[in-house]
Amino acid sequence: MNRALKKILAFGLLASLALGLLAACGDDEPDPQQQQRAVAEQQQDQQGMTAAAPSTQQQEQQQDQPTAPVAEGPLKIGFLADFSGPLAEFGPAIQTGVELAIKHLNDAGGVLGHDVELVVGDTGLDPTQATEEARRLIEVEGVHAIVGPLASSITLAVTESVAASAGVPIISPSATSPQLTIAEDNDYLFRSTTSDAAQGPVLAQLAADQGLSNVGVLFLNDPYGQGLAEAFAGAWGGDANLVSIEDGQASYLSELQQAASNGAQALIAIAFPQQAEVFLREALEQGLFNHFLFVDGTKSQDLIDAIGGDYLNGMQGTAPAAGPESDSLRAFNEAYIAEYDELSPLPFIREAYDAAIAVGLAAELAGSVDSDAIRDNLRNAAAPPGESVSAGAEGIAAALDAIRSGDQIDYAGAATSLDWDGNGDVTSGYIGVWQYADGTIEEVSVTAFDLSGGPMVATPSASDDQQSAAVVADEPLKIGLLADFSGPLAEFGPSIQTGVELAIKQLNDGGGVLGHPVQLVTGDTALDPTQATEETRRLIEVEGVHAIVGPLASSITLAVVESVAADAGVLVISPSATSPQLTIADDNDFLFRSTVSDAAQGPVLAQLAADEGYTNVGVIFLNDPYGQGLAEAFEAAWGGDANLVSIEPRQASYLAELQQAADNDAEVLIVIAFPQEAEIFIREALEQGLFDEFLFVDGSKSQELVDAIGGEYLDGMKGTAPSPGPESPALLLFNQSYIAEYGELSPLPFVAEAYDAAVAIGVAAQAAGSLDRAAIRDSLRTVAGPPGDPYAIGGEGVGAALAAVAQGWEVDLEGAATTLDWDENGDITSGYIGVWAYQGGEIVEISVTAFDLNE
């Protein structure tokens, strides 16, 4: 026996003796963590001893079949959850996910030669009880890692008071508070769900999509409630009364009255079922609210059973969710149904499964049940560059076999990617929209997020049966841009082009369309129908474009479509032509728009005039499809007196028309015109003392106009224009990428709409698998409407959408400016109209109003 071998054996004997002495001490409890680490060190030393002098036969055997490490005892996973108290509904359901994970690990041979064991503790939504249970699991039961707790406040208490100092990793499947990101956890706190930094914006978008602009919010005064309320408020563009509540109150009537003040239209319930049952009942009884929105904490069968489906049916909420059905999710669902007969409607079961699987795989990777070693290998078990392995019995067996063979793995979770960052956060995942329906809970849709750079969709991993060879076209997709680079609207063409160019950059950064970079070809329409139709023919017949973004003006768009594009079978998407006349154009279904009709802007303009205190107005409008349509929409919604006077473009003076508009003491002039005409008649109105107050629209939302007239004359005067809504995921991504590319956002209108149009064309062509012009048109509604999975375009979201449709996924593009849900006329029937103002010589946004023309 050589000297080194004697030293190793001596160390092993000493370690065993030390453990025996510790166990024999009657006064002092043994530290299971120290025992685990000593045993692990002994195992590693013995493994090293065995490997010191292998025979030739052993070497051959090891090369053919690696020997898996065997631990002295089983891996013990603790599960801390609520089996009593306000969250008792959730504990048993979430435990089923953990038990299924352990079954799959054990069916595959266990971890390190032993079956995994589960030890359960009840937290009761009580920090004192929870920390005592955590100590019992660690110090008495000797668990090596913990799945849970459920609530954010309890997770923070357990981690910061017990687990971090004990060196035991915690993976919560459901603690969503952003406060966990900055917890004092010594890198022992992970979560297998997404932060409410993602749920908040989706909740805000859901409220906006329901037409709400003023909401009340009741939120629990704890890390969960505070974090989600703050994330919602940060993304919400309307009015909100945020009111905190304490757990255990007998009544929340005072808080409800605060939340309902100033005409709040709906109540957002950021609480748990026990509190929600109390205040929902009071809200209904007192007539304070009958419209509610919910979150993950109130996604509860017990709650709807208590309140009654008659009161809550059809009401929706948000919650972290599994994404579109991947191989991993499908395998989990099949296994869960086989084990428990049906899927549970309650949240966080898949996340709990993923957490337990990750612990088992990390221990196998570490070759040890040492808690530190498990923690250190969690990220290795579930991140590139390892081979992707899925959930389910077969997937977990394959993962363990790969580890035992010395291969790297990347566990693709049933719920999320589990690509943990430095804070133990999963930065990409999905937020679902769900609803109460017929007294039960049903899923509605999902939105993907990547919080590493703001919310955005994640690139899907197509399953084997979805994968297909990528279609490669013979030539590049060519998108034409018809806009005004000269003439009265020359101010707008270059800014709108930036939106199209950003879209094409992101399409190309995402791999291009059908195997080629997208190309842009521009044409100048100059607000001249003859020039515009000639430029259209050039783009189609000479340049060979496959689709066109533009033109800008309604009159030019109608001329181009009805004279050239419809007959040529070329798709036209205008980002800015708002006339209602486009709805009935003779276009052979080749005319779409990524902005909204003035059938929506007219009523908002009328409401603005009323809100400003006017009862008698003058209106000067261009005698063209744009001016006529907006003037008619305004007049139909206006309840006061009005002098509507049409004008022709390019007149030297509009004094006669101004005098007609000023008849009968009109108090304000509404300017429905473009900057070139508006500059002339506003100057005349001021010089002649006919008007000194004005209201504007999208056509007169112009920096050049305020520069020409002078900010002192127009300061504080307001207008309307189609607008993106509250900051949605897609708008946030667009704004971030636009600023990164151009330094600042443009104050001019329709830039985001132009971006949306170009992205939609690219994704439609990719989905069609063809550059055939009619095929692109036919694919457009498919990629931008239900029942596909929502994809917030912007930034990397564009590449994600391209990848999804290339693999056969159904997508529903969510534009930066609008939903892009086109109707049979190529119109977007729901969206937002903004109110803006000239202030300090600049254009500033004031507010937005949601509308739905179907109502």
Coordinates of C-alpha atoms in Angstrom, one line a residue, residues 126-665:
D126 CA -47.3 32.6 8.9
P127 CA -43.6 33.7 8.9
T128 CA -43.0 32.3 12.4
Q129 CA -44.5 28.9 11.6
A130 CA -42.7 28.9 8.3
T131 CA -39.2 29.5 9.7
E132 CA -39.8 26.9 12.4
E133 CA -40.8 24.4 9.7
A134 CA -37.8 25.3 7.7
R135 CA -35.5 24.7 10.7
R136 CA -37.2 21.3 11.2
L137 CA -36.7 20.3 7.6
I138 CA -33.1 21.3 7.6
E139 CA -31.9 20.5 11.1
V140 CA -34.0 17.5 12.0
E141 CA -35.1 15.9 8.7
G142 CA -31.8 16.7 7.0
V143 CA -33.2 17.9 3.6
H144 CA -30.6 18.9 1.0
A145 CA -32.8 21.4 -0.8
I146 CA -36.3 22.9 -0.5
V147 CA -39.0 23.5 -3.1
G148 CA -41.2 26.4 -1.8
P149 CA -42.4 28.3 0.0
L150 CA -45.4 29.6 -2.0
A151 CA -45.9 33.2 -0.9
S152 CA -43.2 35.9 -1.5
S153 CA -43.3 37.2 2.0
I154 CA -42.8 33.7 3.5
T155 CA -40.1 32.8 0.9
L156 CA -38.1 35.9 2.0
A157 CA -38.6 35.2 5.7
V158 CA -37.5 31.5 5.3
T159 CA -34.5 32.4 3.1
E160 CA -33.2 35.4 5.0
S161 CA -33.8 33.9 8.5
V162 CA -32.9 30.2 8.0
A163 CA -31.9 28.8 4.6
A164 CA -29.3 31.3 3.5
S165 CA -27.3 30.9 6.7
A166 CA -27.7 27.2 6.7
G167 CA -26.5 26.9 3.1
V168 CA -29.6 25.1 1.8
P169 CA -30.9 26.1 -1.7
I170 CA -34.5 27.2 -2.0
I171 CA -36.5 27.1 -5.2
S172 CA -39.9 28.8 -4.9
P173 CA -42.3 27.8 -7.7
S174 CA -44.7 30.7 -7.0
A175 CA -43.0 33.6 -5.2
T176 CA -43.2 36.3 -7.8
S177 CA -42.3 39.5 -6.0
P178 CA -39.5 41.6 -7.6
Q179 CA -38.1 41.9 -4.0
L180 CA -36.8 38.4 -4.3
T181 CA -34.3 39.6 -6.9
I182 CA -32.5 41.7 -4.3
A183 CA -32.9 39.4 -1.3
E184 CA -30.1 38.7 1.1
D185 CA -29.8 35.1 0.2
N186 CA -26.1 34.3 -0.4
D187 CA -27.2 32.9 -3.8
Y188 CA -29.3 30.2 -2.2
L189 CA -32.7 31.6 -3.4
F190 CA -34.0 30.6 -6.8
R191 CA -37.4 30.6 -8.4
S192 CA -38.9 28.5 -11.2
T193 CA -41.6 31.1 -12.0
T194 CA -41.2 34.6 -13.4
S195 CA -41.1 37.9 -11.5
D196 CA -44.1 40.2 -11.3
A197 CA -41.9 42.7 -13.2
A198 CA -43.4 40.7 -16.2
Q199 CA -46.9 40.2 -14.9
G200 CA -47.5 43.9 -14.2
P201 CA -47.3 45.1 -17.8
V202 CA -49.5 42.2 -19.0
L203 CA -52.1 43.1 -16.3
A204 CA -52.0 46.7 -17.5
Q205 CA -52.4 45.7 -21.1
L206 CA -55.4 43.5 -20.2
A207 CA -57.1 46.4 -18.4
A208 CA -56.5 48.6 -21.5
D209 CA -57.7 45.9 -23.9
Q210 CA -61.0 45.8 -21.9
G211 CA -61.4 49.5 -22.6
L212 CA -60.6 50.7 -19.1
S213 CA -58.9 54.0 -18.4
N214 CA -59.6 54.5 -14.7
V215 CA -59.2 51.6 -12.2
G216 CA -59.1 50.9 -8.5
V217 CA -56.5 48.6 -7.2
L218 CA -56.6 46.8 -3.8
F219 CA -53.3 45.2 -3.0
L220 CA -51.9 43.3 0.0
N221 CA -49.4 45.3 1.9
D222 CA -46.7 42.7 1.7
P223 CA -43.8 42.0 -0.8
Y224 CA -46.1 40.2 -3.2
G225 CA -48.9 42.8 -3.3
Q226 CA -46.5 45.8 -3.3
G227 CA -44.3 44.4 -6.1
L228 CA -47.2 43.5 -8.4
A229 CA -49.0 46.8 -7.7
E230 CA -45.8 48.8 -8.5
A231 CA -45.2 46.8 -11.7
F232 CA -48.8 47.4 -12.8
A233 CA -48.6 51.1 -12.0
G234 CA -45.3 51.4 -13.9
A235 CA -46.9 50.1 -17.1
W236 CA -50.4 51.6 -16.8
G237 CA -51.2 54.7 -18.8
G238 CA -54.6 55.6 -17.3
D239 CA -55.8 56.8 -13.9
A240 CA -55.6 54.5 -10.9
N241 CA -56.4 54.5 -7.2
L242 CA -53.9 52.2 -5.5
V243 CA -55.0 51.2 -2.0
S244 CA -53.1 48.8 0.3
I245 CA -54.9 46.4 2.6
E246 CA -53.8 44.3 5.5
D247 CA -54.4 40.6 5.9
G248 CA -57.1 39.5 8.4
Q249 CA -59.4 42.6 8.3
A250 CA -63.1 41.9 8.9
S251 CA -64.1 44.6 6.4
Y252 CA -62.4 46.5 3.6
L253 CA -65.2 48.9 3.0
S254 CA -63.1 52.0 3.7
E255 CA -60.4 50.8 1.3
L256 CA -63.0 50.0 -1.4
Q257 CA -64.4 53.5 -1.2
Q258 CA -61.0 54.9 -1.8
A259 CA -60.4 52.6 -4.7
A260 CA -63.8 53.5 -6.2
S261 CA -63.2 57.3 -6.0
N262 CA -63.1 59.5 -9.1
G263 CA -65.3 57.1 -11.2
A264 CA -63.0 54.0 -11.2
Q265 CA -64.5 51.6 -13.7
A266 CA -63.1 48.3 -12.4
L267 CA -61.3 46.9 -9.4
I268 CA -58.1 45.0 -9.7
A269 CA -57.7 42.4 -6.9
I270 CA -54.1 41.9 -5.9
A271 CA -54.6 39.7 -2.9
F272 CA -55.2 36.1 -1.8
P273 CA -58.6 34.4 -1.8
Q274 CA -59.4 34.9 1.8
Q275 CA -59.1 38.7 1.6
A276 CA -60.6 38.8 -1.9
E277 CA -63.7 37.0 -0.8
V278 CA -64.4 39.7 1.8
F279 CA -63.9 42.7 -0.3
L280 CA -65.5 41.4 -3.5
R281 CA -68.6 40.6 -1.5
E282 CA -68.6 44.1 0.0
A283 CA -68.0 45.7 -3.4
L284 CA -70.9 43.9 -4.9
E285 CA -73.2 44.5 -2.0
Q286 CA -72.4 48.2 -1.8
G287 CA -72.6 48.7 -5.5
L288 CA -69.0 50.1 -5.6
F289 CA -67.8 47.7 -8.3
N290 CA -69.2 45.0 -10.5
H291 CA -66.2 44.7 -12.9
F292 CA -63.1 42.9 -11.6
L293 CA -59.6 41.9 -12.8
F294 CA -57.6 39.2 -11.1
V295 CA -54.0 38.0 -10.7
D296 CA -52.3 34.8 -9.8
G297 CA -53.1 35.2 -6.1
T298 CA -56.8 35.3 -6.9
K299 CA -56.8 32.6 -9.5
S300 CA -58.9 30.4 -7.1
Q301 CA -61.7 27.8 -7.5
D302 CA -62.5 28.4 -3.9
L303 CA -63.0 32.1 -4.6
I304 CA -65.5 31.7 -7.4
D305 CA -67.3 29.0 -5.5
A306 CA -67.7 31.4 -2.6
I307 CA -68.7 34.5 -4.6
G308 CA -70.7 32.7 -7.3
G309 CA -70.1 32.3 -10.9
D310 CA -73.1 34.5 -11.7
Y311 CA -71.0 37.5 -10.4
L312 CA -67.6 36.6 -11.8
N313 CA -68.2 34.7 -15.0
G314 CA -66.3 36.3 -17.9
M315 CA -64.0 38.3 -15.7
Q316 CA -60.3 37.8 -16.5
G317 CA -57.0 37.9 -14.8
T318 CA -53.3 37.2 -15.3
A319 CA -50.8 34.7 -13.9
P320 CA -47.4 33.2 -14.8
A321 CA -48.1 30.4 -17.2
A322 CA -46.6 27.7 -19.3
G323 CA -46.1 28.9 -22.9
P324 CA -47.3 27.4 -26.2
E325 CA -47.3 23.6 -26.0
S326 CA -43.6 22.6 -26.3
D327 CA -42.3 19.0 -26.1
S328 CA -41.6 19.5 -22.4
L329 CA -45.1 20.9 -21.6
R330 CA -46.8 18.2 -23.6
A331 CA -44.9 15.5 -21.8
F332 CA -45.7 16.9 -18.4
N333 CA -49.4 17.3 -19.3
E334 CA -49.6 13.7 -20.5
A335 CA -47.8 12.4 -17.4
Y336 CA -49.9 14.5 -15.0
I337 CA -53.2 13.3 -16.6
A338 CA -52.0 9.7 -16.4
E339 CA -51.2 10.1 -12.7
Y340 CA -54.1 12.4 -11.6
D341 CA -56.7 12.0 -14.3
E342 CA -57.0 15.7 -15.2
L343 CA -55.0 18.9 -15.2
S344 CA -55.5 21.2 -12.3
P345 CA -56.7 24.7 -13.0
L346 CA -54.6 26.1 -10.2
P347 CA -51.3 27.8 -10.9
F348 CA -47.7 26.9 -10.2
I349 CA -47.9 23.1 -10.4
R350 CA -45.6 22.8 -13.4
E351 CA -43.2 25.3 -11.8
A352 CA -43.1 23.0 -8.7
Y353 CA -42.4 20.0 -10.9
D354 CA -39.6 21.9 -12.6
A355 CA -38.0 22.9 -9.3
A356 CA -37.9 19.4 -7.9
I357 CA -36.5 18.0 -11.2
A358 CA -33.8 20.7 -11.2
V359 CA -32.7 19.8 -7.7
G360 CA -32.5 16.1 -8.7
L361 CA -30.5 16.8 -11.9
A362 CA -28.2 19.2 -10.1
A363 CA -27.4 16.6 -7.4
E364 CA -26.6 14.0 -10.1
L365 CA -24.4 16.5 -11.9
A366 CA -22.6 17.3 -8.7
G367 CA -22.1 13.6 -7.9
S368 CA -23.1 14.6 -4.3
V369 CA -26.0 15.5 -2.1
D370 CA -24.0 18.3 -0.5
S371 CA -26.3 21.3 -0.5
D372 CA -23.6 23.7 -1.8
A373 CA -22.8 21.3 -4.6
I374 CA -26.4 21.1 -5.6
R375 CA -26.7 24.9 -5.6
D376 CA -23.6 25.3 -7.7
N377 CA -25.0 22.9 -10.3
L378 CA -28.5 24.2 -10.6
R379 CA -27.5 26.6 -13.4
N380 CA -25.5 23.9 -15.1
A381 CA -28.5 21.6 -15.2
A382 CA -30.8 24.0 -17.0
A383 CA -28.9 26.2 -19.4
P384 CA -27.0 26.1 -22.7
P385 CA -24.7 24.7 -24.1
G386 CA -26.0 21.4 -22.8
E387 CA -28.2 19.0 -24.8
S388 CA -31.9 20.0 -24.4
V389 CA -33.9 17.5 -22.4
S390 CA -37.6 17.7 -21.6
A391 CA -40.0 16.9 -18.8
G392 CA -41.8 13.7 -18.4
A393 CA -40.7 10.2 -17.5
E394 CA -38.7 9.6 -20.7
G395 CA -37.2 13.0 -20.7
I396 CA -36.0 12.8 -17.1
A397 CA -34.6 9.3 -17.7
A398 CA -32.7 10.6 -20.7
A399 CA -31.4 13.5 -18.7
L400 CA -30.1 11.3 -15.9
D401 CA -28.5 8.9 -18.4
A402 CA -26.8 11.8 -20.1
I403 CA -25.3 13.1 -16.8
R404 CA -24.1 9.6 -15.9
S405 CA -22.4 9.4 -19.3
G406 CA -20.6 12.7 -18.6
D407 CA -22.7 14.8 -21.0
Q408 CA -23.9 18.3 -20.4
I409 CA -27.7 18.9 -20.3
D410 CA -30.1 21.8 -20.6
Y411 CA -33.4 20.9 -18.9
A412 CA -36.2 22.6 -20.7
G413 CA -38.8 23.0 -18.0
A414 CA -42.5 22.3 -18.4
A415 CA -43.3 25.9 -17.3
T416 CA -40.2 28.0 -18.1
S417 CA -36.7 27.7 -19.6
L418 CA -35.0 27.6 -16.1
D419 CA -32.1 29.7 -17.5
W420 CA -31.4 31.2 -14.1
D421 CA -29.5 34.5 -14.0
G422 CA -27.1 35.7 -11.3
N423 CA -30.0 36.5 -9.0
G424 CA -31.7 33.1 -9.3
D425 CA -34.4 34.6 -11.5
V426 CA -35.9 33.1 -14.6
T427 CA -35.8 36.0 -17.0
S428 CA -37.8 34.6 -19.8
G429 CA -41.2 32.9 -19.6
Y430 CA -44.9 33.5 -20.1
I431 CA -47.7 35.4 -18.5
G432 CA -51.2 34.0 -19.2
V433 CA -54.6 35.6 -19.4
W434 CA -57.3 33.4 -17.8
Q435 CA -60.9 33.9 -16.9
Y436 CA -63.7 32.6 -14.7
A437 CA -66.2 30.8 -17.0
D438 CA -69.2 28.7 -16.0
G439 CA -68.0 28.6 -12.5
T440 CA -64.5 27.3 -13.3
I441 CA -61.1 28.6 -14.4
E442 CA -60.1 28.5 -18.1
E443 CA -57.0 29.7 -19.9
V444 CA -57.4 32.4 -22.6
S445 CA -53.9 33.3 -24.0
V446 CA -50.3 33.7 -23.2
T447 CA -47.7 36.5 -23.7
A448 CA -44.0 35.8 -23.7
F449 CA -41.4 37.9 -21.9
D450 CA -37.7 38.3 -21.6
L451 CA -36.8 40.5 -18.7
S452 CA -33.1 40.6 -19.5
G453 CA -33.9 43.5 -21.8
G454 CA -37.5 44.5 -21.1
P455 CA -40.6 42.4 -21.8
M456 CA -40.6 40.6 -25.1
V457 CA -41.4 37.3 -26.7
A458 CA -39.0 34.4 -26.4
T459 CA -37.9 32.4 -29.5
P460 CA -39.9 29.2 -29.4
S461 CA -38.2 25.8 -29.4
A462 CA -40.2 23.8 -31.9
S463 CA -40.9 20.2 -31.1
D464 CA -39.8 17.4 -33.3
D465 CA -43.1 17.0 -35.0
Q466 CA -43.2 20.7 -35.7
Q467 CA -39.8 21.0 -37.2
S468 CA -39.6 21.4 -41.0
A469 CA -37.0 22.4 -43.5
A470 CA -36.9 26.2 -43.8
V471 CA -38.3 27.6 -47.0
V472 CA -35.8 29.6 -49.0
A473 CA -37.1 31.9 -51.7
D474 CA -35.3 32.5 -55.0
E475 CA -35.1 36.2 -54.4
P476 CA -35.3 38.7 -51.4
L477 CA -38.6 40.1 -50.2
K478 CA -38.8 43.7 -51.4
I479 CA -41.0 46.1 -49.5
G480 CA -41.9 49.4 -51.1
L481 CA -42.4 52.6 -49.1
L482 CA -44.6 55.3 -50.7
A483 CA -44.3 58.5 -48.7
D484 CA -44.0 62.2 -49.0
F485 CA -40.4 63.4 -49.3
S486 CA -41.4 66.6 -51.1
G487 CA -44.6 68.7 -51.1
P488 CA -46.9 69.7 -48.3
L489 CA -46.2 66.6 -46.2
A490 CA -42.5 66.4 -46.7
E491 CA -42.0 66.8 -42.9
F492 CA -43.5 63.4 -42.3
G493 CA -41.9 61.1 -44.9
P494 CA -38.4 60.9 -43.4
S495 CA -39.7 60.2 -39.9
I496 CA -42.1 57.5 -41.1
Q497 CA -39.2 56.0 -43.1
T498 CA -37.3 55.5 -39.8
G499 CA -40.0 53.2 -38.6
V500 CA -39.9 51.1 -41.7
E501 CA -36.1 50.9 -41.7
L502 CA -36.1 49.8 -38.1
A503 CA -38.5 47.1 -38.9
I504 CA -36.4 45.8 -41.8
K505 CA -33.3 45.9 -39.7
Q506 CA -35.0 43.8 -37.1
L507 CA -36.4 41.4 -39.7
N508 CA -32.9 41.0 -41.1
D509 CA -31.3 40.7 -37.6
G510 CA -33.8 37.9 -37.0
G511 CA -32.5 35.9 -40.0
G512 CA -34.3 37.7 -42.8
V513 CA -37.3 36.4 -44.6
L514 CA -37.3 33.1 -46.5
G515 CA -33.5 32.9 -46.4
H516 CA -32.7 36.4 -47.6
P517 CA -32.3 39.9 -46.2
V518 CA -35.3 42.1 -46.8
Q519 CA -34.8 45.0 -49.2
L520 CA -36.5 48.5 -49.1
V521 CA -37.4 50.5 -52.2
T522 CA -38.8 54.1 -51.7
G523 CA -41.0 56.3 -53.8
D524 CA -42.0 60.0 -53.3
T525 CA -45.7 60.7 -53.6
A526 CA -45.5 64.5 -52.9
L527 CA -49.2 64.6 -52.1
D528 CA -49.8 64.5 -55.8
P529 CA -52.0 61.7 -57.2
T530 CA -50.4 61.7 -60.6
Q531 CA -46.9 61.5 -59.2
A532 CA -48.0 58.9 -56.7
T533 CA -49.5 56.5 -59.2
E534 CA -46.4 56.8 -61.4
E535 CA -44.2 56.0 -58.5
T536 CA -46.4 53.0 -57.6
R537 CA -46.1 51.6 -61.1
R538 CA -42.3 52.0 -60.9
L539 CA -42.1 50.2 -57.6
I540 CA -44.3 47.3 -58.9
E541 CA -43.3 47.0 -62.5
V542 CA -39.7 48.1 -62.5
E543 CA -38.5 47.4 -58.9
G544 CA -40.6 44.3 -58.4
V545 CA -41.8 45.1 -54.8
H546 CA -43.9 42.4 -53.2
A547 CA -45.9 44.7 -50.9
I548 CA -46.1 48.4 -50.1
V549 CA -46.1 50.4 -46.9
G550 CA -47.9 53.7 -47.5
P551 CA -49.0 56.1 -48.9
L552 CA -49.5 58.6 -46.1
A553 CA -52.5 60.7 -47.2
S554 CA -55.9 59.2 -47.6
S555 CA -56.5 60.8 -51.0
I556 CA -53.2 59.5 -52.3
T557 CA -53.8 56.0 -50.8
L558 CA -57.1 55.7 -52.5
A559 CA -55.7 56.9 -55.9
V560 CA -52.8 54.5 -55.7
V561 CA -54.9 51.5 -54.7
E562 CA -57.8 52.0 -57.0
S563 CA -55.7 53.0 -60.0
V564 CA -52.7 50.6 -59.7
A565 CA -52.2 48.3 -56.7
A566 CA -55.5 46.5 -56.6
D567 CA -55.4 45.6 -60.3
A568 CA -51.7 44.5 -59.9
G569 CA -52.5 42.4 -56.9
V570 CA -50.0 44.1 -54.6
L571 CA -50.7 44.5 -50.9
V572 CA -50.8 48.1 -49.6
I573 CA -50.7 48.9 -45.9
S574 CA -51.0 52.6 -45.1
P575 CA -49.7 53.6 -41.7
S576 CA -51.5 56.9 -41.7
A577 CA -54.5 57.1 -44.1
T578 CA -57.4 57.5 -41.6
S579 CA -60.3 58.4 -43.8
P580 CA -63.5 56.3 -43.3
Q581 CA -63.7 56.2 -47.1
L582 CA -60.9 53.6 -47.2
T583 CA -63.3 51.1 -45.5
I584 CA -65.4 51.0 -48.7
A585 CA -62.6 51.4 -51.3
D586 CA -62.7 49.3 -54.5
D587 CA -59.5 47.5 -53.5
N588 CA -60.0 43.7 -54.2
D589 CA -58.9 43.2 -50.5
F590 CA -55.4 44.5 -51.2
L591 CA -55.8 47.7 -49.0
F592 CA -55.1 47.5 -45.3
R593 CA -54.0 50.1 -42.8
S594 CA -52.0 49.9 -39.5
T595 CA -53.7 53.0 -38.1
V596 CA -57.3 53.5 -37.1
S597 CA -60.2 55.1 -39.0
D598 CA -61.3 58.7 -38.2
A599 CA -64.6 57.1 -37.3
A600 CA -62.8 56.8 -34.0
Q601 CA -60.9 60.1 -33.9
G602 CA -64.0 62.3 -34.6
P603 CA -65.7 61.4 -31.3
V604 CA -62.5 61.9 -29.3
L605 CA -62.0 65.3 -31.0
A606 CA -65.6 66.3 -30.1
Q607 CA -65.1 65.2 -26.5
L608 CA -61.9 67.2 -26.3
A609 CA -63.7 70.3 -27.5
A610 CA -66.4 69.8 -24.9
D611 CA -63.8 69.1 -22.2
E612 CA -62.1 72.4 -23.0
G613 CA -65.4 74.2 -22.3
Y614 CA -66.4 75.0 -25.9
T615 CA -70.0 75.0 -27.1
N616 CA -69.6 76.8 -30.5
V617 CA -66.8 76.0 -32.8
G618 CA -65.5 76.8 -36.3
V619 CA -64.1 73.9 -38.4
I620 CA -61.9 74.3 -41.4
F621 CA -61.4 71.0 -43.2
L622 CA -59.6 70.0 -46.4
N623 CA -62.0 69.1 -49.2
D624 CA -60.5 65.6 -49.7
P625 CA -61.3 62.2 -48.3
Y626 CA -59.2 62.8 -45.2
G627 CA -60.8 66.2 -44.3
Q628 CA -64.3 65.2 -45.3
G629 CA -64.2 62.0 -43.3
L630 CA -62.8 63.5 -40.1
A631 CA -65.1 66.5 -40.3
E632 CA -68.2 64.3 -40.7
A633 CA -67.1 62.0 -37.8
F634 CA -66.6 65.1 -35.6
E635 CA -69.9 66.6 -36.5
A636 CA -71.8 63.4 -35.8
A637 CA -70.4 63.2 -32.3
W638 CA -70.5 67.0 -31.5
G639 CA -73.4 68.3 -29.4
G640 CA -72.8 72.0 -29.8
D641 CA -72.9 74.6 -32.6
A642 CA -70.5 74.3 -35.4
N643 CA -69.6 76.1 -38.7
L644 CA -68.0 73.6 -41.0
V645 CA -66.1 75.1 -43.9
S646 CA -64.2 73.2 -46.6
I647 CA -61.0 74.5 -48.2
E648 CA -59.0 73.6 -51.2
P649 CA -55.3 72.9 -50.9
R650 CA -52.6 75.4 -51.9
Q651 CA -54.7 78.6 -51.8
A652 CA -52.9 81.8 -51.3
S653 CA -55.4 83.0 -48.7
Y654 CA -58.2 81.4 -46.6
L655 CA -59.7 84.7 -45.2
A656 CA -63.1 84.1 -46.7
E657 CA -63.4 80.6 -45.3
L658 CA -62.1 81.9 -41.9
Q659 CA -64.8 84.5 -41.8
Q660 CA -67.4 81.8 -42.4
A661 CA -66.0 79.6 -39.7
A662 CA -66.0 82.5 -37.2
D663 CA -69.7 83.3 -37.7
N664 CA -72.0 83.4 -34.7
D665 CA -69.1 84.0 -32.3

